[in-house]
PDB file of C-alpha atoms in Angstrom:
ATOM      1  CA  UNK A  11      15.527 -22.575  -5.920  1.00  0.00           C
ATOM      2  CA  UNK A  12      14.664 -25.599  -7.781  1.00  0.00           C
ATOM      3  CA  UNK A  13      16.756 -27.973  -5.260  1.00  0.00           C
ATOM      4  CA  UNK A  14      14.806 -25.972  -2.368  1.00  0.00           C
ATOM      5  CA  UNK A  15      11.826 -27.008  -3.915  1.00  0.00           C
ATOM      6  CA  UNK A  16      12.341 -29.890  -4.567  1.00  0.00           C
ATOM      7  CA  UNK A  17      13.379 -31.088  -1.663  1.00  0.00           C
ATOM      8  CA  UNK A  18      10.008 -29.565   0.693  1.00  0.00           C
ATOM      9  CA  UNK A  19       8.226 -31.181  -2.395  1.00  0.00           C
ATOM     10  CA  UNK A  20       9.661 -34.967  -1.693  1.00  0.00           C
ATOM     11  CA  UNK A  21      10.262 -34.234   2.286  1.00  0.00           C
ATOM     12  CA  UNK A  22       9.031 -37.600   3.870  1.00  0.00           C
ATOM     13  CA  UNK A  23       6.992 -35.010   6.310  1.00  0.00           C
ATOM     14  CA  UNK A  24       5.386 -33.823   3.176  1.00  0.00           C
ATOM     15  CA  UNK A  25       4.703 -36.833   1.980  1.00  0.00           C
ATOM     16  CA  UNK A  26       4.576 -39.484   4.784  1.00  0.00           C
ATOM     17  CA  UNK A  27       3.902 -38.376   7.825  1.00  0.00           C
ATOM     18  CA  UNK A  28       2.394 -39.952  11.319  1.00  0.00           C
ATOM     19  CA  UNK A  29      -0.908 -39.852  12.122  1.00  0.00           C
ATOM     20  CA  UNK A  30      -2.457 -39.880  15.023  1.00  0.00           C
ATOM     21  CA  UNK A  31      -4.777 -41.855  14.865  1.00  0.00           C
ATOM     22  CA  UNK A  32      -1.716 -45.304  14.625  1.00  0.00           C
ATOM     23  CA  UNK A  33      -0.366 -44.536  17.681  1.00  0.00           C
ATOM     24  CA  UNK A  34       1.379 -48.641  17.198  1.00  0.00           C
ATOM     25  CA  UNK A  35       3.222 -47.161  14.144  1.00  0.00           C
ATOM     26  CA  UNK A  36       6.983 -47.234  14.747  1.00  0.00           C
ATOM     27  CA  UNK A  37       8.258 -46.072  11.255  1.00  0.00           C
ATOM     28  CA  UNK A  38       6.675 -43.528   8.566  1.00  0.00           C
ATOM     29  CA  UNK A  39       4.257 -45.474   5.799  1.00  0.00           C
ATOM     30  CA  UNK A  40       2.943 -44.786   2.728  1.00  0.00           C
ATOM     31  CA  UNK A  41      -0.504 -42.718   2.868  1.00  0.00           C
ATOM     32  CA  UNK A  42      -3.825 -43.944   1.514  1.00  0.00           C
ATOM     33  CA  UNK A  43      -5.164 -43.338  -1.405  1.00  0.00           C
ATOM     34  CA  UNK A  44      -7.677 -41.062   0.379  1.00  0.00           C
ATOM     35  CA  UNK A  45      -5.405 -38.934   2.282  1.00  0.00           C
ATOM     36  CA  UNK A  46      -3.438 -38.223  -0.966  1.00  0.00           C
ATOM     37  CA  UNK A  47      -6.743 -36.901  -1.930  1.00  0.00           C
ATOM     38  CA  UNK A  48      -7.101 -34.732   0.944  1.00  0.00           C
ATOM     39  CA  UNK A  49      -3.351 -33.792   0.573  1.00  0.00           C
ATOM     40  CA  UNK A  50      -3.766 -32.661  -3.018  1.00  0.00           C
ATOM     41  CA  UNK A  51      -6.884 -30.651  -2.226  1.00  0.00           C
ATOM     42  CA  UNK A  52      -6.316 -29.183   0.599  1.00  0.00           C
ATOM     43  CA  UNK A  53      -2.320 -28.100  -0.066  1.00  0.00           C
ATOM     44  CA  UNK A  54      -3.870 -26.900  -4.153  1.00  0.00           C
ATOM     45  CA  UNK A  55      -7.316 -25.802  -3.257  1.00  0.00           C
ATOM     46  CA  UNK A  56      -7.652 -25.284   0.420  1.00  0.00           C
ATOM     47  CA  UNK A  57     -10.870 -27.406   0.302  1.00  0.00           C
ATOM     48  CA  UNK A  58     -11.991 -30.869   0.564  1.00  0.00           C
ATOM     49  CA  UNK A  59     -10.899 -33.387  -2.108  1.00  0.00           C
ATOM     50  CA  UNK A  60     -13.822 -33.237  -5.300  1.00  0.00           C
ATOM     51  CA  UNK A  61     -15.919 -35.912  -6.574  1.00  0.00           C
ATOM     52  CA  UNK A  62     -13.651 -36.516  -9.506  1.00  0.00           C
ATOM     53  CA  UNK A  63     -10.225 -37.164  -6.772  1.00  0.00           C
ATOM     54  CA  UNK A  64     -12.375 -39.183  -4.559  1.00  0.00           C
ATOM     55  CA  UNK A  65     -13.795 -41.304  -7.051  1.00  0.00           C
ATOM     56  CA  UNK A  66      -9.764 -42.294  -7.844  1.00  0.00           C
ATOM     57  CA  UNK A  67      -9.431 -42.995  -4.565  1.00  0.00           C
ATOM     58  CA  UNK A  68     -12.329 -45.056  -4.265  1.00  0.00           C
ATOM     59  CA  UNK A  69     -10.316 -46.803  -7.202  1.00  0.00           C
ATOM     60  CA  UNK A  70      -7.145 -46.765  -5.643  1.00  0.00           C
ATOM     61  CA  UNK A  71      -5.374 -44.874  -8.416  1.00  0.00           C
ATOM     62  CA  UNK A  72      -3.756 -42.251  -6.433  1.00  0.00           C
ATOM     63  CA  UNK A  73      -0.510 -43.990  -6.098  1.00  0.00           C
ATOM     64  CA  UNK A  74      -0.324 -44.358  -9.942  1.00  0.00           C
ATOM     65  CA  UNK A  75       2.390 -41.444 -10.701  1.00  0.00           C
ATOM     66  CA  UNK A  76       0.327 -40.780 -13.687  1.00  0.00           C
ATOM     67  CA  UNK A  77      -2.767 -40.231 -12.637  1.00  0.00           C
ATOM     68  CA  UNK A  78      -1.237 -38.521  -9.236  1.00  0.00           C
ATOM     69  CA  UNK A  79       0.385 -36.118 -12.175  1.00  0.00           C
ATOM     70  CA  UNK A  80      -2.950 -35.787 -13.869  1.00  0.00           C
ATOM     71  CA  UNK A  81      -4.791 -35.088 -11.257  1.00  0.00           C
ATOM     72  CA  UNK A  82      -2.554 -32.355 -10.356  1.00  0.00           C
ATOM     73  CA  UNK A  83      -2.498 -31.116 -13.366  1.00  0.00           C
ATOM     74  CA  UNK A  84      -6.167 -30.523 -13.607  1.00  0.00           C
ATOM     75  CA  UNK A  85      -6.484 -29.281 -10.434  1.00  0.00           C
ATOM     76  CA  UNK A  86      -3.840 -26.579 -10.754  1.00  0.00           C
ATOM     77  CA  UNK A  87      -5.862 -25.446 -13.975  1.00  0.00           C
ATOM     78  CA  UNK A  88      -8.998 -24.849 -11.598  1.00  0.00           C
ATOM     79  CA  UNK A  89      -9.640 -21.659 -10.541  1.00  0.00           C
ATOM     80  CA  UNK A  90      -9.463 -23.570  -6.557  1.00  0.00           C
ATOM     81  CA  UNK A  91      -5.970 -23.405  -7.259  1.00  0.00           C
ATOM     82  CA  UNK A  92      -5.585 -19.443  -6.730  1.00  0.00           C
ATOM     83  CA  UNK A  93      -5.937 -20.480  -3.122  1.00  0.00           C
ATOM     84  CA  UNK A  94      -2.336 -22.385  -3.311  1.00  0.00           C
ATOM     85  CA  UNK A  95      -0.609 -19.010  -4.726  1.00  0.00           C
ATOM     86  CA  UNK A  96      -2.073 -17.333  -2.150  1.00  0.00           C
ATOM     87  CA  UNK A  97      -1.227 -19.427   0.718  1.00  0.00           C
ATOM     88  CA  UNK A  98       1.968 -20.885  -0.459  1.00  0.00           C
ATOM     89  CA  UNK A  99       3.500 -18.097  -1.980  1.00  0.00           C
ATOM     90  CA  UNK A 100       1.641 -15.295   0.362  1.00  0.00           C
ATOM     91  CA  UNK A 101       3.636 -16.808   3.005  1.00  0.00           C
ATOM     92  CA  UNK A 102       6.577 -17.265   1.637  1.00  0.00           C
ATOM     93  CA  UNK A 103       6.714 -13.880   0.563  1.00  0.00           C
ATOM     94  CA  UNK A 104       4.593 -12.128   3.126  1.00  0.00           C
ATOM     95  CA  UNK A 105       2.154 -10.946   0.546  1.00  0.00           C
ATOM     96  CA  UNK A 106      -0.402 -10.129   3.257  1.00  0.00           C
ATOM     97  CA  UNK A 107       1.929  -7.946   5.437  1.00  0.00           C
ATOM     98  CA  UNK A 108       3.098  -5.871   2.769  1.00  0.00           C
ATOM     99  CA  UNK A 109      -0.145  -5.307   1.400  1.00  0.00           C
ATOM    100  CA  UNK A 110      -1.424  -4.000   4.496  1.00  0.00           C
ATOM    101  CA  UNK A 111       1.964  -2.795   6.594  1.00  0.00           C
ATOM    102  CA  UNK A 112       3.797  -0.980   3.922  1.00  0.00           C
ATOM    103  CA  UNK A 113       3.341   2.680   3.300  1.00  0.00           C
ATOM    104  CA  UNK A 114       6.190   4.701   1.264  1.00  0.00           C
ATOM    105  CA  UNK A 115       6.736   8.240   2.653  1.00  0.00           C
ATOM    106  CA  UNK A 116       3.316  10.245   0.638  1.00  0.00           C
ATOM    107  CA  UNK A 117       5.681  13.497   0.419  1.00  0.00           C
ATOM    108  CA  UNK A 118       8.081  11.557  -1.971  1.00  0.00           C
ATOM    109  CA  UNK A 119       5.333   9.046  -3.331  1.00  0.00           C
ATOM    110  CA  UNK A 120       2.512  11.910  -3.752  1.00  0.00           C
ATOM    111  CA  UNK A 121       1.063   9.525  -6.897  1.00  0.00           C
ATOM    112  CA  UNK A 122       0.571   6.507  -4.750  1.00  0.00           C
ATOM    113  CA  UNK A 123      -2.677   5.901  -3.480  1.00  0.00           C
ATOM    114  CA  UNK A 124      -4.774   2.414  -2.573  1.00  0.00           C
ATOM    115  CA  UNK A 125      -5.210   1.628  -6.270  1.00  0.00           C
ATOM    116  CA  UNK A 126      -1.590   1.564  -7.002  1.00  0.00           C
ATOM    117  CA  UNK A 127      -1.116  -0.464  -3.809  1.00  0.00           C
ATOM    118  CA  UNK A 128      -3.673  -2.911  -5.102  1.00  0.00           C
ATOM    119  CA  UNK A 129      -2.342  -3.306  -8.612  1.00  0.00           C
ATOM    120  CA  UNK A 130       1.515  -3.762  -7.196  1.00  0.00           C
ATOM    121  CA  UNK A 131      -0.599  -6.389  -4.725  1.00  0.00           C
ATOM    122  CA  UNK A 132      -2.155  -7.998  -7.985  1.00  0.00           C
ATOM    123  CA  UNK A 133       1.153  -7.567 -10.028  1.00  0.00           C
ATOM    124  CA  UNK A 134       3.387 -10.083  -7.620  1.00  0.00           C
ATOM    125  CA  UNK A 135       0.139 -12.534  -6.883  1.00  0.00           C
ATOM    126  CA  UNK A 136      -0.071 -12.705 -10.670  1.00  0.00           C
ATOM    127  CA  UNK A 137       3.284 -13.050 -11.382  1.00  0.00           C
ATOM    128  CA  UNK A 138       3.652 -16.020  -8.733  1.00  0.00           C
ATOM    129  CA  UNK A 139       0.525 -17.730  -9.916  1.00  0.00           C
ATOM    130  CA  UNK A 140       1.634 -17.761 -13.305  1.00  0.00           C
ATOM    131  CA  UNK A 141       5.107 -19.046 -11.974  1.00  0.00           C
ATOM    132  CA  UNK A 142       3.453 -21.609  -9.746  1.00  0.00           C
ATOM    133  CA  UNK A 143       0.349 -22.815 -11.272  1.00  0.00           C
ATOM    134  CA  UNK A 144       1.449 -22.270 -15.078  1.00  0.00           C
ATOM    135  CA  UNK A 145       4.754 -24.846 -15.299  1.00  0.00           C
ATOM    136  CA  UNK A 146       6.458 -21.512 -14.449  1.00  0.00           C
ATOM    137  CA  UNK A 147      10.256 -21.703 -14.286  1.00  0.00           C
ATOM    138  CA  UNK A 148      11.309 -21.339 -10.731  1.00  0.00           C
ATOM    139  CA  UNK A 149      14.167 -18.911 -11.627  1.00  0.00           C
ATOM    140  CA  UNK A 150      11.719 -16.384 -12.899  1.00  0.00           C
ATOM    141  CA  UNK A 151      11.465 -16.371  -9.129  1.00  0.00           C
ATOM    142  CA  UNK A 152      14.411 -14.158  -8.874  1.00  0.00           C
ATOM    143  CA  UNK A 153      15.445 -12.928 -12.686  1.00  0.00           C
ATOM    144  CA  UNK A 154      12.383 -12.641 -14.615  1.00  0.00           C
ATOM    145  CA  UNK A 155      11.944 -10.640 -17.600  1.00  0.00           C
ATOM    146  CA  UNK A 156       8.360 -10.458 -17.640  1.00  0.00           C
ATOM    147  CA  UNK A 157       5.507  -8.986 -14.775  1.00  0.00           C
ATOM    148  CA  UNK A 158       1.808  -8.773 -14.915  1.00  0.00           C
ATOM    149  CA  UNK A 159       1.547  -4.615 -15.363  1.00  0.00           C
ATOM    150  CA  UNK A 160      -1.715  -2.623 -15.349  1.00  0.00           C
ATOM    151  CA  UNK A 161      -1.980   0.818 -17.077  1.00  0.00           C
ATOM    152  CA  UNK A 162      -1.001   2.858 -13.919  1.00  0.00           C
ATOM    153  CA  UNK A 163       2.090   0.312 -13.128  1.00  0.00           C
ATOM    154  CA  UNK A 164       3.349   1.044 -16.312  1.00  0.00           C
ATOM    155  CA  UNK A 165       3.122   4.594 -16.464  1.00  0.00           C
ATOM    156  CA  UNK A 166       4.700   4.228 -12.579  1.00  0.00           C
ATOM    157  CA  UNK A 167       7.410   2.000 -14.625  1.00  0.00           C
ATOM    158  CA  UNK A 168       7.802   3.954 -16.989  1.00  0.00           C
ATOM    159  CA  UNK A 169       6.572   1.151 -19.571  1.00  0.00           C
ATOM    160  CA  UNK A 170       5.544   2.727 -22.779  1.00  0.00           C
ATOM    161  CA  UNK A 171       3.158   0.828 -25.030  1.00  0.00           C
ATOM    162  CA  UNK A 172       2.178  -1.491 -22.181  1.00  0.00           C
ATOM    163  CA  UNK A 173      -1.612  -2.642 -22.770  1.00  0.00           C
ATOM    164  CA  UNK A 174      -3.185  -3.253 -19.903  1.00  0.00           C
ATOM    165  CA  UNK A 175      -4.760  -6.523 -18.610  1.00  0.00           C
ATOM    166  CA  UNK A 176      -6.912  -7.250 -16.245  1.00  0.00           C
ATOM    167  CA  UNK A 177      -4.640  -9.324 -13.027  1.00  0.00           C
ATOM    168  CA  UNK A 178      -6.244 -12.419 -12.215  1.00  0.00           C
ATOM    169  CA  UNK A 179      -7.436 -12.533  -8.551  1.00  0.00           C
TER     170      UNK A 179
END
């Protein structure tokens, strides 16, 4: 996983890639420091870059690694940043579809209802946003000894002395 990841993470079409609009341009180049600002924001947030990443642009500071770090960073700790679990990891894991596709048999299943299909929905977006957005190990990915459980997962577990917390949505 991590050398998966890694290697969409530093893929030149991640990070360099042609434009359109330099048509003349025979090899990839470096971006500007204001489309790494609409990079960031729009692969994190799915939104427009923020006063706070355009003013580094203005300042040409995006190619610093440090403040690029930063800056991602503190936009991962924004609330925006929900929107990157969702679309990164909903697609990669088809969040959507089984949210909406997926319907045990109700004669074997006669508990499960559209709660319990919304808190296992909330359990696996929780669990990757804590993974992606929280300096989550990647492994946890695929042998994790920790989820995000409300009361009725746990009793569906059979969890006992789970407390329940609300899932972050």
């Amino acid at each position: 996983m991590k050398v998966a990841f890694k290697a969409i993470l530093l893929s030149p079409k991640f990070l360099l890639i042609e434009e359109e609009d330099r048509p003349w341009a025979k090899e990839p180049w470096k971006v500007n420091h204001y489309e790494v600002a609409s990079r960031l924001s729009y692969f994190l947030w799915v939104s427009a870059p923020d006063d706070a990443l355009l003013k580094l642009a203005a300042e040409q500071k995006l190619h610093d690694p440090a403040v690029l770090a930063a800056e991602t960073k503190r936009m991962l700790a924004d609330p925006k940043a929900l929107a990157f679990t969702k679309n990164f990891a909903g697609q990669w894991l088809h969040f959507e579809q089984l949210f909406n596709a997926v319907d045990p048999d109700r004669r074997k299943f006669k508990d499960f209802n559209d709660a319990l299909r919304q808190a296992m929905y909330d359990e696996v977006f929780t669990f990757c946003d804590a993974v992606l957005r929280h300096n989550g190990r990647m492994l946890d990915l695929l042998d994790s000894d920790y989820t995000f459980v409300n009361e009725p997962l746990a009793k569906l577990y059979d969890i006992p002395g789970i407390q329940a917390r609300k899932c972050a949505r």
